[in-house]
Amino acid sequence: MSFLFGDDMENLNTKKIKYYVDSFKSSDRYKWMLLGQKYYDVDNDYKDVKNAYKKQNKADNRLIHASYKNIVDEKVSFSFSKDCTFQCDDVDYIHDVKKVLGKYFQNVLEELAYEASNKGIAWLHPYVDEEGVFRLMVVPSEQCIPIWEDVTHARLNSFIRFYPEQVWVFNELKTFEHLEVWTSSGVTHYRLDASLGEIMQLGDLSYPLRVENQFFNWSSGIPFVAFKNNHRELCDLKFVKSIVDNYDLTRSEAANYIQEVKNIIYVLKGYSGDSDNVAKLRAMINDERIILLDADDTESKSDVSALTPEMDITALKNHYEQLKRDIIEYSQSINRDLDKFGSAPSGVALKFLFSGLELKAAKFEQEFSKAIDKLLLFVNDFLNVSNAPDVNVVFAHDLEINESEVIANCINSKGIISDETILANHPWVVDFEQEQKRLKEQEEKEESKLEKDFKRVMSGEDE
């Protein structure tokens, strides 16, 4: 479903609002958002598959695997486990920006990364609290309905957010759906009564930004910033769900087979018990490991023997091992099958292992860089900066590397690329801005020492 609207959203009435909410809730995009979160919580669909195995006294294992969760954790950790770097010529400006964003901005980025990976898109709401402090809130994507101005989804025309709200009505606690309708002039609040299907307007709020006790609206547009998982806004589960489901199924079937084929089954011939009831016979085989057979006339009236079944799950094993490889390939994850690379791969082998993840992360980080550029517009509003300098965001990957090789490459790059780029990519640098500040202080101390030494020599104090 594409949320585009060319009409004047300032005149959005309750009928149109309800249409957008109902359309969104019935859309595939909304369904995949819920599924993405469900699978990340390892609540896979196979857990709820209906069958009659239990009634037939057959094994019914439901092995749910965290394959998808591992995929998302791996990608998010790769791109956001280390602090990103803001590169800019104006060090003071970057200092102000980082102060406004707060010391936990990297945690906010990580939360957005999880939200975008599981739901295709994440939404960040910048606002100013009652004390005039700039704040950031990650809004659940399944509560957000963007109405875009163009097909590229670059600029918001308006925005609807809905979420459950509990309200006391005549000593009874009821749950309603609260709706916020955002336009360029502010936000209007509504309440939806699901039992009546009616929307009631609660009031308007201009949602101002306070600076020096003067109120004005954000000049950067509607205060919701989209952090996209990819340019199609698709969740990671979309690419692997059918394979993950089949992996759960196959591994469960293998477990069922092992459970059903007992090590020893006793065969009782000539037993006078009831062997006509198939359900009872199956239960006896599964639970008691006994088969009842009528004795032949030519044989003794009673006998006891034992069967030792042979288990062969080769085909099942080959299938789910191939599924595991497919999940890695189509999710662009790290191949941890080290038989081909040895126990400690390095160099070209290591780059090959991470090639799929690096490709996926590059596209992911590109979308986040554009979103951070948009977020900085709201920061500039708050700082009252009209001509802000350009900022480049560098993401530090959590990748096993040969530090000596990387440092040597940094040294060899001197004079070819800027010192800032070399510094940002040095494996020992944790905080780029802090390291820049330390280098500057170090240079000033060295210059001061040289100046003192020069004056001492010129005055003849060393003679």
XYZ file of C-alpha atoms in Angstrom:
463
model
C 0.000 0.000 0.000
C 1.356 3.420 -0.946
C 0.350 6.341 1.230
C 0.196 9.292 -1.152
C -2.198 12.201 -0.932
C -2.510 15.220 -3.157
C -5.415 16.933 -1.394
C -5.100 19.706 1.183
C -4.410 17.809 4.379
C -5.239 20.845 6.467
C -8.889 20.003 5.712
C -8.564 16.338 6.638
C -11.861 15.289 8.187
C -12.675 12.339 10.443
C -13.963 10.229 7.540
C -10.647 10.545 5.697
C -8.670 9.850 8.859
C -10.609 6.633 9.497
C -10.073 5.593 5.879
C -6.315 5.949 6.205
C -6.207 4.033 9.499
C -8.405 1.191 8.221
C -6.471 0.954 4.945
C -3.151 0.822 6.767
C -4.293 -1.880 9.202
C -5.467 -4.076 6.308
C -2.304 -3.545 4.240
C 0.532 -6.010 3.608
C 2.979 -3.437 4.953
C 1.266 -3.497 8.366
C 1.122 -7.311 8.329
C 4.872 -7.577 7.663
C 5.631 -5.124 10.465
C 3.848 -7.358 12.964
C 5.433 -10.488 11.497
C 8.927 -8.996 11.624
C 8.601 -8.235 15.324
C 6.975 -11.607 15.964
C 9.832 -13.553 14.345
C 12.467 -11.431 16.089
C 10.805 -12.450 19.361
C 11.212 -16.088 18.170
C 7.457 -16.558 17.950
C 7.572 -18.160 14.488
C 4.426 -19.227 12.638
C 5.277 -22.936 12.782
C 4.584 -22.878 16.515
C 0.882 -22.449 15.752
C 0.535 -24.791 12.750
C -2.483 -27.037 13.215
C -2.239 -30.801 12.802
C -3.800 -33.931 14.228
C -0.629 -35.617 15.438
C -1.564 -35.371 19.092
C -4.864 -37.125 18.486
C -3.004 -39.911 16.684
C -0.495 -40.380 19.508
C 2.301 -39.321 17.184
C 5.260 -37.109 18.038
C 4.509 -33.417 17.498
C 7.648 -31.400 18.142
C 7.532 -27.673 17.375
C 11.190 -26.641 17.171
C 11.284 -22.872 16.710
C 14.695 -21.475 15.780
C 16.131 -17.997 16.303
C 17.586 -17.840 12.769
C 15.917 -14.534 11.920
C 16.789 -12.959 15.277
C 20.457 -13.829 14.695
C 20.313 -12.223 11.245
C 19.040 -8.912 12.641
C 21.348 -8.914 15.692
C 24.330 -9.539 13.433
C 23.512 -6.635 11.098
C 22.707 -4.140 13.850
C 25.818 -5.040 15.850
C 27.979 -4.789 12.741
C 26.887 -1.201 12.016
C 25.957 0.264 15.402
C 27.836 -1.483 18.199
C 30.502 1.240 17.895
C 29.809 4.979 17.995
C 29.373 6.623 14.617
C 31.537 9.644 13.769
C 30.395 13.119 12.713
C 32.948 14.677 10.354
C 32.807 18.442 9.884
C 35.237 21.354 9.518
C 33.471 23.254 12.301
C 34.451 21.392 15.484
C 32.401 23.732 17.703
C 29.259 23.042 15.679
C 29.711 19.275 16.013
C 30.226 19.731 19.750
C 26.879 21.580 19.996
C 25.115 18.948 17.867
C 26.370 16.056 19.987
C 25.351 17.911 23.148
C 21.807 18.383 21.806
C 21.484 14.772 20.630
C 22.665 13.544 24.031
C 25.171 10.981 25.243
C 22.854 8.078 24.405
C 22.263 8.954 20.750
C 24.106 5.800 19.660
C 21.586 3.750 21.654
C 18.781 5.579 19.855
C 20.368 4.696 16.508
C 20.611 1.067 17.568
C 16.936 1.016 18.569
C 16.034 2.563 15.206
C 18.141 -0.067 13.446
C 16.210 -2.894 15.107
C 12.894 -1.211 14.355
C 13.778 -0.622 10.684
C 15.173 -4.143 10.205
C 12.055 -5.795 11.638
C 9.471 -3.447 10.128
C 11.034 -1.926 7.010
C 11.009 1.612 8.351
C 11.546 3.283 11.736
C 10.255 6.642 12.930
C 12.075 9.105 15.175
C 10.106 11.941 16.781
C 12.168 14.968 17.886
C 10.447 17.185 20.429
C 11.159 19.720 23.154
C 10.002 18.883 26.668
C 8.503 21.199 29.286
C 11.978 22.164 30.480
C 13.116 23.199 27.020
C 15.337 20.138 26.495
C 15.627 18.572 23.040
C 14.382 14.970 23.179
C 14.134 11.996 20.805
C 11.479 9.268 20.847
C 11.421 6.128 18.696
C 7.776 5.549 17.745
C 6.620 1.973 16.949
C 6.304 1.778 13.164
C 2.985 -0.069 13.290
C 1.495 3.076 14.901
C 2.607 5.388 12.081
C 0.911 6.282 8.808
C 3.042 8.588 6.633
C 1.343 10.548 3.884
C 4.066 11.504 1.421
C 4.277 14.353 -1.029
C 5.975 12.298 -3.757
C 6.626 8.742 -4.891
C 10.230 8.855 -3.656
C 8.998 9.199 -0.053
C 11.404 12.073 0.546
C 9.105 14.607 2.198
C 6.035 14.255 4.408
C 2.791 15.970 3.509
C 1.164 14.909 6.775
C 1.377 12.157 9.343
C -1.057 10.071 11.403
C -0.103 8.250 14.582
C -2.516 5.988 16.469
C -2.038 4.132 19.724
C -4.203 2.619 22.508
C -5.236 4.897 25.347
C -6.996 3.923 28.574
C -9.585 6.374 29.901
C -11.911 6.247 32.919
C -15.553 6.570 31.835
C -18.066 6.596 34.706
C -15.843 4.497 36.998
C -15.098 2.076 34.152
C -11.642 1.845 32.572
C -12.053 1.743 28.801
C -9.484 1.444 26.025
C -9.799 3.820 23.102
C -7.568 4.520 20.154
C -5.871 7.892 20.335
C -5.027 9.513 17.018
C -2.625 12.372 16.316
C -2.945 14.037 12.917
C 0.153 16.077 12.100
C 0.329 18.766 9.422
C 2.704 21.631 8.750
C 0.752 23.838 11.180
C 0.711 21.449 14.134
C -1.181 18.457 15.439
C -4.859 17.692 16.082
C -5.908 15.012 18.566
C -8.774 12.548 18.051
C -10.191 9.552 19.859
C -11.640 6.516 18.085
C -14.398 4.521 19.778
C -14.002 1.063 18.227
C -17.411 -0.120 19.481
C -19.151 2.748 17.695
C -16.651 3.211 14.871
C -16.696 6.957 15.462
C -13.869 9.489 15.749
C -14.137 12.422 18.114
C -11.861 15.454 17.936
C -10.190 16.295 21.262
C -8.432 19.529 20.449
C -5.554 21.214 18.682
C -1.968 21.658 19.729
C 0.536 23.712 17.738
C 3.406 21.720 19.305
C 5.818 24.630 19.449
C 9.534 24.788 19.882
C 10.509 27.046 22.767
C 13.674 29.115 22.443
C 14.265 32.004 24.857
C 10.612 31.801 25.924
C 9.436 32.502 22.366
C 7.204 29.917 20.652
C 7.424 28.963 16.996
C 6.871 25.824 14.954
C 9.550 23.648 13.438
C 10.683 25.207 10.183
C 12.032 21.828 9.011
C 8.609 20.286 8.532
C 6.602 17.671 10.386
C 8.747 16.386 13.296
C 8.966 12.729 12.285
C 12.104 11.394 10.605
C 12.001 8.176 8.561
C 14.900 5.738 9.008
C 14.468 3.212 6.196
C 15.783 -0.342 6.127
C 16.234 -0.065 2.352
C 14.871 2.062 -0.463
C 11.839 -0.254 -0.794
C 11.133 -0.013 2.961
C 10.977 -3.825 3.255
C 11.765 -5.709 6.451
C 14.547 -8.314 6.556
C 12.051 -11.113 7.222
C 10.514 -10.577 3.779
C 13.543 -12.184 2.118
C 13.838 -15.337 4.240
C 10.477 -16.129 5.865
C 9.582 -19.137 3.707
C 13.057 -20.645 4.207
C 12.961 -20.089 7.980
C 9.491 -21.668 8.169
C 10.649 -24.710 6.228
C 13.746 -25.010 8.411
C 11.517 -25.103 11.511
C 9.321 -27.718 9.810
C 12.192 -29.938 8.678
C 14.029 -29.906 11.982
C 10.761 -30.676 13.779
C 10.053 -33.588 11.449
C 13.538 -34.949 12.113
C 12.870 -34.721 15.859
C 9.507 -36.432 15.397
C 11.100 -39.264 13.450
C 13.765 -39.831 16.078
C 11.170 -39.773 18.831
C 8.824 -42.177 17.058
C 11.467 -44.736 16.057
C 12.317 -46.318 19.425
C 15.517 -48.185 20.013
C 13.786 -51.514 20.770
C 10.230 -52.668 20.087
C 9.003 -55.905 21.698
C 6.788 -58.257 19.677
C 4.337 -60.395 21.728
C 2.796 -63.311 19.847
C -0.328 -64.957 21.076
C -1.169 -62.213 23.610
C -4.859 -62.264 24.418
C -5.161 -58.495 24.733
C -7.130 -56.206 22.404
C -5.122 -55.546 19.216
C -8.033 -54.444 17.050
C -8.087 -50.816 18.171
C -5.564 -48.964 15.961
C -5.294 -45.932 18.264
C -4.613 -48.138 21.278
C -2.085 -50.177 19.263
C -0.257 -47.040 18.168
C -0.186 -45.747 21.731
C 1.158 -49.090 22.908
C 3.957 -48.962 20.320
C 4.866 -45.368 21.200
C 4.499 -45.563 24.950
C 5.093 -49.226 25.832
C 7.185 -50.178 22.753
C 5.104 -53.336 22.248
C 3.459 -54.912 19.161
C 0.713 -57.560 19.641
C 0.432 -60.299 17.019
C -1.774 -63.385 16.750
C 0.164 -66.660 16.886
C 0.316 -68.902 13.805
C -1.157 -72.393 14.131
C 2.174 -73.946 13.168
C 4.029 -72.039 15.829
C 3.981 -71.972 19.576
C 0.992 -70.269 21.105
C 3.182 -67.599 22.680
C 6.545 -66.025 21.986
C 8.541 -62.879 22.702
C 11.022 -61.277 20.288
C 12.633 -57.872 19.840
C 12.984 -55.480 16.840
C 15.759 -52.942 16.553
C 14.676 -50.375 13.932
C 17.326 -48.604 11.876
C 17.002 -44.830 11.671
C 17.926 -43.024 8.444
C 17.411 -39.281 8.407
C 20.062 -38.582 5.775
C 17.634 -36.945 3.357
C 16.109 -34.748 6.074
C 19.549 -33.757 7.336
C 20.770 -32.836 3.866
C 17.641 -30.779 3.333
C 17.822 -28.711 6.513
C 21.579 -28.202 6.109
C 20.879 -26.766 2.667
C 18.143 -24.589 4.176
C 20.669 -23.264 6.678
C 23.012 -22.299 3.838
C 20.109 -20.684 1.947
C 19.157 -18.604 4.979
C 22.738 -17.310 5.225
C 22.981 -16.576 1.513
C 19.637 -14.859 1.002
C 19.853 -12.854 4.223
C 23.412 -11.746 3.272
C 24.741 -12.950 6.599
C 28.157 -14.230 7.676
C 28.974 -17.747 6.576
C 30.364 -19.429 9.670
C 31.196 -22.675 7.893
C 34.955 -22.461 8.473
C 35.852 -25.815 6.913
C 36.931 -24.030 3.748
C 38.813 -21.211 5.461
C 40.406 -22.753 8.533
C 39.786 -21.966 12.185
C 41.208 -18.408 12.034
C 40.561 -16.834 8.599
C 42.167 -13.492 7.797
C 42.886 -11.221 4.883
C 41.023 -12.073 1.685
C 39.186 -14.996 3.323
C 37.833 -12.726 6.057
C 36.659 -10.164 3.502
C 34.899 -12.935 1.599
C 33.107 -14.121 4.749
C 31.839 -10.586 5.465
C 31.133 -9.612 1.834
C 27.373 -10.201 1.983
C 26.966 -8.452 5.325
C 29.055 -5.478 4.195
C 26.934 -5.108 1.056
C 23.715 -5.167 3.079
C 25.115 -2.823 5.730
C 26.298 -0.306 3.120
C 22.757 0.149 1.777
C 21.365 0.192 5.312
C 23.822 2.875 6.460
C 23.179 4.946 3.346
C 19.505 5.239 4.276
C 20.402 6.070 7.887
C 22.851 8.774 6.741
C 20.078 10.490 4.807
C 17.800 10.257 7.838
C 20.455 11.775 10.123
C 20.806 14.680 7.655
C 17.075 15.263 8.057
C 17.326 14.994 11.857
C 20.076 17.635 11.883
C 17.620 20.099 10.340
C 15.542 19.892 13.530
C 18.707 20.198 15.620
C 19.576 23.360 13.674
C 16.090 24.679 14.405
C 16.684 24.105 18.087
C 20.153 25.695 17.971
C 18.800 28.539 15.827
C 21.513 27.890 13.228
C 20.615 29.169 9.762
C 23.757 28.277 7.775
C 24.906 24.976 9.217
C 28.020 23.327 7.744
C 27.879 19.997 5.930
C 28.258 16.939 8.124
C 29.435 13.515 7.026
C 28.495 10.476 9.124
C 30.942 7.554 9.297
C 29.792 4.225 10.747
C 32.435 2.118 12.495
C 31.984 -1.562 11.688
C 32.392 -4.283 14.272
C 34.680 -6.402 12.110
C 37.541 -8.671 13.059
C 40.559 -7.089 11.356
C 44.322 -7.219 11.207
C 45.094 -3.994 13.088
C 48.706 -3.859 11.924
C 47.577 -4.076 8.302
C 44.943 -1.336 8.745
C 47.389 0.983 10.553
C 49.952 0.446 7.792
C 47.310 1.345 5.211
C 46.472 4.500 7.171
C 50.143 5.531 7.155
C 50.488 4.782 3.441
C 47.381 6.879 2.706
C 49.026 10.026 4.115
C 48.920 12.729 1.441
C 46.489 10.770 -0.728
C 43.369 11.334 1.361
C 42.613 13.834 4.114
C 43.982 13.392 7.623
C 40.381 13.465 8.922
C 39.439 10.398 6.865
C 42.573 8.569 8.009
C 41.850 9.444 11.632
C 38.201 8.333 11.377
C 39.238 4.924 10.020
C 42.108 4.259 12.445
C 41.268 1.138 14.499
C 42.393 2.707 17.788
C 40.197 5.805 17.492
C 37.018 5.484 19.564
C 35.784 9.110 19.566
C 36.754 11.013 16.414
C 35.957 14.505 17.730
C 37.723 13.835 21.023
C 40.784 12.537 19.174
C 40.819 15.648 16.982
C 40.748 17.805 20.098
C 43.611 15.854 21.677
C 45.720 16.141 18.530
C 45.141 19.877 18.450
C 46.142 20.235 22.108
C 49.193 18.074 21.472
C 50.271 20.229 18.528
C 49.821 23.406 20.560
C 51.992 21.989 23.373
C 54.692 20.943 20.938
C 54.659 24.361 19.246
C 54.855 26.067 22.630
C 57.817 23.878 23.648
C 59.619 24.566 20.375
C 59.048 28.293 20.825
C 60.428 28.190 24.364
C 63.453 26.166 23.268
C 64.108 28.590 20.424
C 63.969 31.620 22.734
C 66.274 29.911 25.229
C 68.826 29.156 22.514
C 68.639 32.670 21.106
C 69.131 34.223 24.573
C 72.212 32.087 25.182
C 70.824 30.394 28.279
C 72.094 26.981 27.095
C 75.750 28.210 26.849
